[in-house]
XYZ file of C-alpha atoms in Angstrom:
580
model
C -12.510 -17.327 -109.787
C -10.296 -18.285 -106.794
C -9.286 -15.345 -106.563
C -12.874 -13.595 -106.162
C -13.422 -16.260 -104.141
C -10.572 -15.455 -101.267
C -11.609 -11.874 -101.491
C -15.451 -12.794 -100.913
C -17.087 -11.853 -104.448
C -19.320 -13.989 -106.144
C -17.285 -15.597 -109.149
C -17.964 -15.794 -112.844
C -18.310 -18.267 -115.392
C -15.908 -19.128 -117.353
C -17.478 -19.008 -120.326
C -18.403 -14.925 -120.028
C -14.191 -14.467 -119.424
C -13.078 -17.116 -121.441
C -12.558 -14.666 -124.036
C -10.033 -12.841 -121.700
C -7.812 -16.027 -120.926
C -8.951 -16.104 -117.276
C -8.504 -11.778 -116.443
C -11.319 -10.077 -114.911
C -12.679 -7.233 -115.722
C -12.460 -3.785 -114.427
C -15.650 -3.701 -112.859
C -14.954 -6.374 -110.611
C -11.741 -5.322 -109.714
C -13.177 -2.014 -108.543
C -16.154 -4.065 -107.106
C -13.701 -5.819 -105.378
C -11.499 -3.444 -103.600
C -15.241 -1.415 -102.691
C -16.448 -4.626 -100.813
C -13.022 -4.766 -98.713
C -13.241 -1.251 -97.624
C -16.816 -1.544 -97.178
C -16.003 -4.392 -94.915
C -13.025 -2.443 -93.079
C -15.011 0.546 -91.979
C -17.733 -1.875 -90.755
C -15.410 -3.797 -88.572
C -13.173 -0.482 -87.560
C -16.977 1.275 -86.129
C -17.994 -2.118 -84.554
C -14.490 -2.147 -82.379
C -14.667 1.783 -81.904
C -17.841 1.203 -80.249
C -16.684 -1.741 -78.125
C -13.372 0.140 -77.197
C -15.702 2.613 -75.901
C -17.717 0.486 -73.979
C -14.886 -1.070 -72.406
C -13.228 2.239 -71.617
C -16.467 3.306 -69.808
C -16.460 0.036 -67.477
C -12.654 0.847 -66.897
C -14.106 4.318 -65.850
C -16.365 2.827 -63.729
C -14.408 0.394 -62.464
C -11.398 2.880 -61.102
C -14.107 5.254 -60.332
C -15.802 2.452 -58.023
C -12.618 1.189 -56.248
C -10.816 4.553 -55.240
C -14.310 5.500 -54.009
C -14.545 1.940 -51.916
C -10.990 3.076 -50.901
C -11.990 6.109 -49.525
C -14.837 4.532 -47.883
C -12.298 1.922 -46.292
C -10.162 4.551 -45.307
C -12.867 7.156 -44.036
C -14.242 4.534 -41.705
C -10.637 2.928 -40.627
C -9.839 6.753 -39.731
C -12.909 6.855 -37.664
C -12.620 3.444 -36.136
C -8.633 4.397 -34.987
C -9.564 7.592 -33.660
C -12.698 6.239 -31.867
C -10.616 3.469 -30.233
C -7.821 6.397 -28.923
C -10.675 8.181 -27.503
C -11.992 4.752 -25.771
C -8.322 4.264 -24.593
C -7.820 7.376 -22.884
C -11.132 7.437 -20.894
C -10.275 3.844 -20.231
C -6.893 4.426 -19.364
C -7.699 7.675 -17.201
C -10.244 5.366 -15.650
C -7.766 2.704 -14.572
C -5.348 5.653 -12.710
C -8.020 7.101 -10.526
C -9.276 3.523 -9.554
C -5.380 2.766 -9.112
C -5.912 5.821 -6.787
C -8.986 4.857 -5.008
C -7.592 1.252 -4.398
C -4.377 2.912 -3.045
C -6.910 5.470 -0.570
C -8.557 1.916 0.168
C -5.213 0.220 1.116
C -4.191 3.452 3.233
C -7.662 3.722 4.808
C -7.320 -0.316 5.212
C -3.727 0.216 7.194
C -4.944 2.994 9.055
C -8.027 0.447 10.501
C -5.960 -2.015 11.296
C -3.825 0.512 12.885
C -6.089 1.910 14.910
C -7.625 -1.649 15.974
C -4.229 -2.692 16.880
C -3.733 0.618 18.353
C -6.647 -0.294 20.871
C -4.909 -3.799 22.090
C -2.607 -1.694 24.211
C -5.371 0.130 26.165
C -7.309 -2.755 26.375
C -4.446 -4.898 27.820
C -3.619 -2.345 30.260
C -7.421 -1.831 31.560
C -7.365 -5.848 31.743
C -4.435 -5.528 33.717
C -5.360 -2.656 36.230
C -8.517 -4.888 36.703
C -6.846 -8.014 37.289
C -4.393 -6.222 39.680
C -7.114 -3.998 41.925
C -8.542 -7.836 42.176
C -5.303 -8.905 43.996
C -5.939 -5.925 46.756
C -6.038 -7.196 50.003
C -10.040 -8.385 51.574
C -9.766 -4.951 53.426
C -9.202 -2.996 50.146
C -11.673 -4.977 47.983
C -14.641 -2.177 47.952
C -16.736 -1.314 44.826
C -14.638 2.364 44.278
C -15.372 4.995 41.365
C -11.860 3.274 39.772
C -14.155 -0.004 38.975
C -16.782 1.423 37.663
C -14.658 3.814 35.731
C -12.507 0.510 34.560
C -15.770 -1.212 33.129
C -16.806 1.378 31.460
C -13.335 2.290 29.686
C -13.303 -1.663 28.670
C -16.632 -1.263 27.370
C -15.788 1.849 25.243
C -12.477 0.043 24.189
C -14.318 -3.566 23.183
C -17.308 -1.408 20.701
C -14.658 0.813 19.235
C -12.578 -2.577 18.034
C -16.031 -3.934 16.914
C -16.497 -1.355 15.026
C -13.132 -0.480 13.622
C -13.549 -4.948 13.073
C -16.629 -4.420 11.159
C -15.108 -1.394 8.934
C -12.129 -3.651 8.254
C -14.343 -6.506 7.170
C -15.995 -3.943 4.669
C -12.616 -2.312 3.832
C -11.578 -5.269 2.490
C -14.374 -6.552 0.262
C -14.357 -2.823 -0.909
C -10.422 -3.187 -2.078
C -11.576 -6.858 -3.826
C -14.235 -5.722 -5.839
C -12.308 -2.721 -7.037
C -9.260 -5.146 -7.501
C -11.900 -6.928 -9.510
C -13.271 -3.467 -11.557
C -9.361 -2.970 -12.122
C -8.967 -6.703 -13.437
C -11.626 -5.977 -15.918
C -10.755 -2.030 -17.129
C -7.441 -3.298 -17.524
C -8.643 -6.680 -19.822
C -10.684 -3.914 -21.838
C -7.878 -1.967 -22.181
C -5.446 -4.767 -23.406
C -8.314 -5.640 -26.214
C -8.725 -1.907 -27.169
C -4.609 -1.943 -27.564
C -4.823 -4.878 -29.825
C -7.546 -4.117 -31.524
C -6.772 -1.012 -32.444
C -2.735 -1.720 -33.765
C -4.512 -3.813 -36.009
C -7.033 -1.241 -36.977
C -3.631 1.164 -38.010
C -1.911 -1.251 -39.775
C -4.809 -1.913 -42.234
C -4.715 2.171 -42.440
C -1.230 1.948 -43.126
C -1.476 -0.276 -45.869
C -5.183 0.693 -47.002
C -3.397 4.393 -47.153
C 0.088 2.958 -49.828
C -2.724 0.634 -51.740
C -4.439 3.785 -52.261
C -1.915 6.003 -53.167
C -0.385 3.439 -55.703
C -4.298 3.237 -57.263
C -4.317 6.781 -56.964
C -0.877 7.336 -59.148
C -1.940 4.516 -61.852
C -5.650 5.870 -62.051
C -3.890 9.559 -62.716
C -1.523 8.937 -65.136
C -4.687 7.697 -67.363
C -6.154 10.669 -66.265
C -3.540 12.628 -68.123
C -4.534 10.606 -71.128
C -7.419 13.060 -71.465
C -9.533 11.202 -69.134
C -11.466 12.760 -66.550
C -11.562 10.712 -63.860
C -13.647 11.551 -60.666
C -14.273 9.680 -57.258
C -17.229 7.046 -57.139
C -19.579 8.127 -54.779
C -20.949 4.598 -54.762
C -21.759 3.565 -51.008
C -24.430 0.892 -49.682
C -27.217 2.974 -48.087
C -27.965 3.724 -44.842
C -30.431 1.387 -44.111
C -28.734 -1.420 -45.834
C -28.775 -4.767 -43.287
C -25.071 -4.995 -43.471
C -24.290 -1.022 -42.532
C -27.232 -1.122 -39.864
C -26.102 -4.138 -38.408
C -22.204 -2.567 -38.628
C -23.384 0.648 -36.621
C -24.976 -1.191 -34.069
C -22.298 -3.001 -32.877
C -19.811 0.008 -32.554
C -22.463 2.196 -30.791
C -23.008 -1.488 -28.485
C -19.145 -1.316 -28.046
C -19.044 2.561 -27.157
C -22.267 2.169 -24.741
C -20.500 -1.087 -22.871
C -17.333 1.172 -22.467
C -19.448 4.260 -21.096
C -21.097 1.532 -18.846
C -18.159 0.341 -17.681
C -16.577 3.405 -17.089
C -19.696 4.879 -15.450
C -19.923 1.839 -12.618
C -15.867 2.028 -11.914
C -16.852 5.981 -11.132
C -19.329 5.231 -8.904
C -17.157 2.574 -7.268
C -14.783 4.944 -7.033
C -17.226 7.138 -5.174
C -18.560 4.601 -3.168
C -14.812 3.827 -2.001
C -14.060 7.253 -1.148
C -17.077 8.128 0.742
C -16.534 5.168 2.793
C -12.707 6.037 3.454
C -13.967 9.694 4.727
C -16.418 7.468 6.880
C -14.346 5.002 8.476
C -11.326 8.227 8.967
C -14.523 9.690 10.798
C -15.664 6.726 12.649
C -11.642 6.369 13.571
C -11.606 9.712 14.946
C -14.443 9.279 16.759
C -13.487 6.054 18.438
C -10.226 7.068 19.641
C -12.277 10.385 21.515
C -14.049 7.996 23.157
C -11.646 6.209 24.148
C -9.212 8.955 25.141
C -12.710 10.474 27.181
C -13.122 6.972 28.684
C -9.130 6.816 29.830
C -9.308 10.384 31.335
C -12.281 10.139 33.325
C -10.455 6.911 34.639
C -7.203 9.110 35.313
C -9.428 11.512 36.978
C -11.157 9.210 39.466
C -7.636 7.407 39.899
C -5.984 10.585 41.147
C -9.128 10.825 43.529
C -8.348 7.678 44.969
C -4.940 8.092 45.341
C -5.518 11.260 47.426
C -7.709 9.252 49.398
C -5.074 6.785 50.057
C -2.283 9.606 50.381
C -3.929 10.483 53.695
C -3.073 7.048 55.504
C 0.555 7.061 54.203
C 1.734 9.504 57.018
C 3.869 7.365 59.297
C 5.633 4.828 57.072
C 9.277 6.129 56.032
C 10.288 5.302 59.704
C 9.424 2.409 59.919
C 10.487 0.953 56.371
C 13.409 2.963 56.133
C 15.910 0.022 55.854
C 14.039 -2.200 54.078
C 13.542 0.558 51.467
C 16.933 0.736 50.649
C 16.783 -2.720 49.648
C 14.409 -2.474 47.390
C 15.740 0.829 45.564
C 18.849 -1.636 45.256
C 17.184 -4.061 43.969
C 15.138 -2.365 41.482
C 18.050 -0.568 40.189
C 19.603 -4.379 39.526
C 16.448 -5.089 37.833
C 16.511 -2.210 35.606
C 20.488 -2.659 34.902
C 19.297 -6.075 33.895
C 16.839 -5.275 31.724
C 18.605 -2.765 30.150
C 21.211 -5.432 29.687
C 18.415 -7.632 28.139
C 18.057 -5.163 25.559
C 20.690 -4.467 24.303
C 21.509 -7.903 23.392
C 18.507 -7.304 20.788
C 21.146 -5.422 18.550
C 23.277 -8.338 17.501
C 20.099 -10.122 16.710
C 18.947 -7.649 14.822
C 22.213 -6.945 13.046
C 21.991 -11.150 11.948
C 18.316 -10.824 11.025
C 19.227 -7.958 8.484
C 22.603 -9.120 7.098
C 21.051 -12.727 6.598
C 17.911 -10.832 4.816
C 20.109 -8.928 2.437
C 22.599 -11.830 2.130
C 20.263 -14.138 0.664
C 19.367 -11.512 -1.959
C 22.937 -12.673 -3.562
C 22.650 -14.279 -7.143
C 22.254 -18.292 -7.006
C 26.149 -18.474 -7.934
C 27.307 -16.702 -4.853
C 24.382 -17.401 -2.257
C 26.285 -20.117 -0.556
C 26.776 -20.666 3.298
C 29.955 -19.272 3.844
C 32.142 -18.123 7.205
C 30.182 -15.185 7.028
C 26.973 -16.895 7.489
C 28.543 -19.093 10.185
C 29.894 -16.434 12.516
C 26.830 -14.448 12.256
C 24.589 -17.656 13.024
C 27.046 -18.419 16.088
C 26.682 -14.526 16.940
C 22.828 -14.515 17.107
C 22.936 -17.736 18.678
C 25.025 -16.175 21.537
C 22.925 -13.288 22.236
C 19.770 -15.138 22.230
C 21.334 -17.769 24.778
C 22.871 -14.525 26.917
C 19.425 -12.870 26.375
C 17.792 -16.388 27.855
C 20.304 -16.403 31.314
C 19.435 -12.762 31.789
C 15.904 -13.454 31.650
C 16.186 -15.868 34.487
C 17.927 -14.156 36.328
C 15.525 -11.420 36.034
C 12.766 -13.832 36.963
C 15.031 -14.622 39.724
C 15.526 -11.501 41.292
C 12.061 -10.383 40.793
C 10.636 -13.157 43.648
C 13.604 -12.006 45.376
C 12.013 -8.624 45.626
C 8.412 -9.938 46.169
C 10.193 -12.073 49.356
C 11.604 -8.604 50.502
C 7.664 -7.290 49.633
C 6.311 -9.741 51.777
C 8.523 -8.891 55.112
C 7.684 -5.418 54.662
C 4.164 -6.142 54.575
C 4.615 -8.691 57.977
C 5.840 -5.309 59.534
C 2.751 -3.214 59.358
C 0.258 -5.882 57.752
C -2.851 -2.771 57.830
C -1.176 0.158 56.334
C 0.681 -2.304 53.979
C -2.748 -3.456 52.436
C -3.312 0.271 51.834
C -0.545 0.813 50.218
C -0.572 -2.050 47.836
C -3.576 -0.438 46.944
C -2.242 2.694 46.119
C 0.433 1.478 44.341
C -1.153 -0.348 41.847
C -3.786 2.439 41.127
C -0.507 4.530 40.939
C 1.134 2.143 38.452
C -1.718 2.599 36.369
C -1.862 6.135 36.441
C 1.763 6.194 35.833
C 1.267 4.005 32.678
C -1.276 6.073 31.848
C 0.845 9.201 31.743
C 3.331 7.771 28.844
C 5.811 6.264 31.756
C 6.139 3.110 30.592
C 3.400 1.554 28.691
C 4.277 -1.855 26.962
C 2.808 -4.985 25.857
C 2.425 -7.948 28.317
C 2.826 -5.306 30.861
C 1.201 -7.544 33.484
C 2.105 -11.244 31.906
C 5.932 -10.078 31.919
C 6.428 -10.929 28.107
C 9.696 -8.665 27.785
C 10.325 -9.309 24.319
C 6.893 -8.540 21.936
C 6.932 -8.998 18.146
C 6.207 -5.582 16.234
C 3.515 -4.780 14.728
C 3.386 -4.796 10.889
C 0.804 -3.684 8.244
C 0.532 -5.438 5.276
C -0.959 -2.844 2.985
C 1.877 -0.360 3.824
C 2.944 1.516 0.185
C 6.749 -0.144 0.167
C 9.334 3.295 0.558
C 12.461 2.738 -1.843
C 14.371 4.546 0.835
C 13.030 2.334 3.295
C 16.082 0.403 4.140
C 18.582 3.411 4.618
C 15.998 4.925 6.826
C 15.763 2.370 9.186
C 19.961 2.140 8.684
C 19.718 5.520 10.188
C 17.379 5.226 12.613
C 19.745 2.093 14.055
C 22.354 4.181 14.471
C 20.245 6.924 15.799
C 19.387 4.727 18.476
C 22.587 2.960 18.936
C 24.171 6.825 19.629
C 21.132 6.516 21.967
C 22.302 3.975 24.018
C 26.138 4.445 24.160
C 25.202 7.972 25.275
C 22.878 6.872 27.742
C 25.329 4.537 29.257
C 28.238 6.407 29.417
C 26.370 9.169 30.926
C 26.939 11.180 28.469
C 24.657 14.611 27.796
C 21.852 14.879 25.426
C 23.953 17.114 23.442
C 25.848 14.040 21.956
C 22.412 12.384 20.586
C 21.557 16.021 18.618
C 24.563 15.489 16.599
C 23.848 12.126 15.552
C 21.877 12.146 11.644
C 18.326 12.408 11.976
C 16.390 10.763 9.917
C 12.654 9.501 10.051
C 12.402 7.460 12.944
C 15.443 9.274 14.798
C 14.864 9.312 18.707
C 13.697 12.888 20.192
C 12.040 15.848 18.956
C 12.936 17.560 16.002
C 15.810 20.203 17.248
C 14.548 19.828 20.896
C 15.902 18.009 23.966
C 17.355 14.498 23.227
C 16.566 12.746 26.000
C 13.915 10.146 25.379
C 10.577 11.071 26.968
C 10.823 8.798 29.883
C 13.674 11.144 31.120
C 12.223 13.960 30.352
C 8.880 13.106 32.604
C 9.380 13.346 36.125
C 9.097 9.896 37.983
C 7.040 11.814 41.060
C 3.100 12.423 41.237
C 2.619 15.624 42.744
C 2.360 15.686 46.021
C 2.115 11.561 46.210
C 5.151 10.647 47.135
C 6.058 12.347 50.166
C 5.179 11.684 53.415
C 2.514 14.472 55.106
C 4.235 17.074 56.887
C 7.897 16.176 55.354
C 9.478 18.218 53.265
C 11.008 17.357 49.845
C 14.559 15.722 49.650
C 14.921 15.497 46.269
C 16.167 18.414 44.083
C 14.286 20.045 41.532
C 14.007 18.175 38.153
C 16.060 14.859 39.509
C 14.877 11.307 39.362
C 13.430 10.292 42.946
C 12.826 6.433 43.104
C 9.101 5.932 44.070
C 8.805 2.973 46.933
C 5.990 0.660 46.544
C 4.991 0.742 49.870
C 6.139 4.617 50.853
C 4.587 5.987 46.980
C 8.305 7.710 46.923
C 10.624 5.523 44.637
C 11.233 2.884 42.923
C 8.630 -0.881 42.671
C 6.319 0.846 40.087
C 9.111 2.199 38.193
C 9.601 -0.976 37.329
C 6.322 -1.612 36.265
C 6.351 1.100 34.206
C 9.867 1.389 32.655
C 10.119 4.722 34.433
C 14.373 6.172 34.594
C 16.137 4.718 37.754
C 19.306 6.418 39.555
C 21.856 6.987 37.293
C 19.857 8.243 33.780
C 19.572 4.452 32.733
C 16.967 4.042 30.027
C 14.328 1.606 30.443
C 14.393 -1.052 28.352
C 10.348 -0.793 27.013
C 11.764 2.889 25.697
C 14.033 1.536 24.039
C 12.549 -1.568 22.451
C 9.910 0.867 21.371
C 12.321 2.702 19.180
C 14.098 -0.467 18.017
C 10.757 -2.362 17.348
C 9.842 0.755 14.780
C 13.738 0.831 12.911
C 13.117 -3.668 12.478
C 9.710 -2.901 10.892
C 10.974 -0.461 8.317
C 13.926 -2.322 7.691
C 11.815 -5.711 7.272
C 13.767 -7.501 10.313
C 12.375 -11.075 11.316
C 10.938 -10.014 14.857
C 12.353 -10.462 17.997
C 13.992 -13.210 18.830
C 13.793 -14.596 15.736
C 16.429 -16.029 12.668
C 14.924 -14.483 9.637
């Protein structure tokens, strides 16, 4: 009975197999082993079923996730390939506003340029007025020069309001697309992050997938047919809606942006062609304004020209003082100058001496002897200035006992002189700045907007020793020949393959027909330098004045300093005068 017990039967008395000494009978024994098979099959169908069951949900399951993987990398895919697309619009974006700001600098430098450009003019009308306002009483009449000089002053102030006002509105133009750049760029630096992040997680979506992929196959082989899930939220679900709107939100606030930096861009260059236009058109007027002014000066000066008749005579002597002295003034000045090359020379090596690393950017002897040099020419530059000074009332004493000796025709000639200085100036014969205050030694001009050349420095190397061959040549006497050989470069002195000779030489000193007395015939030969007398119109107290070339080929100094101010800009010198 324990037996059919364990095994699950129901047992039997003991009094039906008591007979049998405790042996059962063969109907139980084949009841028995009947029930246990029974009971096998049962329990082998109950975990067939189940087995299946569970191999469907592992179906489903793999089926599911390399279908979500294919999702994750579908839209990753799309996402990366989006964001490129963003990045080069963006990116092209952010060079032609780089371009536009760049025309906006240019157009910027060209303004200031041309408002600078203006000072000169302006200065030199200011002066001719000032200077017809120290004629003599008898002189003092309302001519066609003064109302010619008011109106070239008037043209000259509008055209620097103007060119003012378009510099004002250059410059907020270049801050707000500074600004547009500030932001492109920032949206450009997110898009670069964002997407690197983006391919990584396609990266390692992509060998997550693959490793799936190989594991979900080699079941396949089992005899499994495994196919992708095409499981998906829908369309309209909240979580895909709300998804889709924000990329499309993040593609229209790029097209936005994108869209206003192109019509910045737009904006910027239409105003560049305006203000090159408004440019142009102020320096025509101005140019109109300054010949009509030449026009009624030469008028005037005939006028004068025909109460000049009897004057060589009687200043003969006193003439050849002045020409003396104005030659001394022009040797001194020339002098003057050409103490601005040591200073120049210190300015520069000190500027590319203190580029030295901190170890060796000490003061050494070098950077003694060149202070003590600098220091000497700017103390020898000082004494030569007052001696200048000097010698200039010198000549204005000689002046005034010329004019004692014919006090009527000397008013009339003071007259003409000045109108001829300005006509002179006028003519490219020796325009400068602080013409009439007698500041000999003007800072140049820089712009700050200028694109910086990486040859820069040896050009303006170059152009030193361009105009240092200049000025040996000059003073030895040499011929213009000597200058052509010297390296040209892009501020070298003289035309292209042409004549040397800086254009103050080549310009003849003489007006035509203004500087000889009536009825006298010429003295001078053909081509030479004549010295134009203040008082005669024939030599030399203008030609001061103006820089014009004295006896002897001796540059003036204004020439000169004109070439040397443009070689200290490129080469970033300190200014004139100056220590760095």
């Amino acid at each position: 009975s324990l037996s059919l017990k364990g095994c699950g039967l129901p047992g039997r008395g003991r009094s039906e197999g008591g007979m049998n000494n405790g042996l059962h009978s063969v109907q139980a024994w084949h009841h028995q082993a009947g029930y246990n098979m029974t009971k096998a099959q049962t329990s082998q169908l109950a975990a067939e079923v189940k087995c299946d069951v569970v191999r469907k949900a592992h179906n489903e399951a793999g089926e599911a996730n390399l279908g979500m993987y294919k999702e994750v990398t579908d839209s990753l895919e799309k996402k990366v390939q989006s964001s490129h697309n963003i990045l080069g619009a963006l990116r092209w974006r952010a060079e032609t506003l780089g371009v536009a700001i760049a025309s906006a600098r240019r157009s910027l430098a060209k303004l200031e340029a041309a408002f600078l450009a203006k000072e000169a003019p302006l200065r030199l009308c200011n002066w001719h007025m000032e200077e017809r306002k120290r004629r003599p009483r008898r002189e003092l009449v309302r001519d066609t020069v003064e109302d010619h000089l008011d109106e070239e002053r008037a043209v000259i102030l509008e055209a620097q309001r103007k060119i003012g006002d378009a510099v004002r509105r250059t410059r907020a133009l270049i801050a707000d697309l500074e600004a547009k750049m500030q932001e492109v760029r920032q949206d450009i630096d997110n898009k670069v992050q964002a997407v690197g992040i983006d391919e990584m997680c396609l990266r390692t979506t992509n060998a997550s997938f693959r490793t799936v992929l190989n594991h979900t196959e080699r079941q396949a082989s089992a005899g499994r047919n495994i196919k992708y899930s095409k499981w998906r939220r829908p369309d309209d679900h909240p979580v895909i809606r709300d998804g889709r709107n924000n990329e499309l939100v993040r593609e229209r606030r790029v097209a936005y942006l994108v869209s206003s930096t192109e019509q910045q861009e737009e904006t910027a260059n239409s105003i560049c062609d305006e203000q090159d236009r408004l440019m142009a058109a102020c320096a025509r007027s101005v140019e109109d304004a300054g010949a009509r002014l030449e026009q009624a000066v030469q008028v005037r000066l005939k006028e004068n020209e025909k109460m000049r008749g009897r004057l060589d005579a009687e200043l003969k002597e006193t003439e050849a003082k002045i020409d003396d002295t104005m030659n001394t003034i022009a040797e001194t000045r020339f002098q003057i100058t050409a103490l601005e090359e040591p200073v120049d020379l210190a300015n520069i090596c000190g500027s590319w001496r203190h580029r030295r690393v901190d170890p060796e950017r000490i003061s050494d002897p070098v950077s003694t002897r060149l202070s003590d040099h600098q220091t000497a020419a700017i103390k020898a530059r000082r004494e030569l200035v007052l001696h200048q000074q000097s010698i200039h009332s010198k000549l204005q004493h000689l002046h005034e006992c010329r004019d004692h000796l014919a006090e009527d025709i000397a008013d009339k000639l003071t007259a003409h002189n000045i109108d001829s200085t300005c006509l002179a100036t006028r003519c490219g014969q020796g325009m400068r700045e602080g013409l009439y205050e007698g500041d000999y030694f003007a800072p140049p001009i820089r712009s700050e907007y200028l694109d910086p050349v990486p040859e820069a420095a040896t050009n303006a190397l170059a152009a030193r020793d361009d105009l240092h061959a200049v000025r040996e040549s000059l003073r030895a006497g040499s011929s213009a020949s000597s200058v052509q050989s010297a390296p040209r470069s892009e501020f070298s002195v003289g035309p292209p393959g042409g004549d040397a000779r800086s254009p103050l030489q080549r310009r003849p000193t003489t007006f035509a027909g203004a500087h000889t007395p009536l009825g006298a015939p010429s003295a001078t030969p053909s081509g030479a330098s004549t010295p134009v007398s203040i008082r005669s119109g024939r030599g030399v107290a203008f030609a001061d004045a103006v820089g014009a070339p004295l006896h002897g080929g001796v540059t003036p100094p204004s020439a000169a300093r004109s070439r040397s101010s443009q070689a200290s800009n490129c080469s970033g010198g300190a200014g004139w005068g100056g220590t760095g």
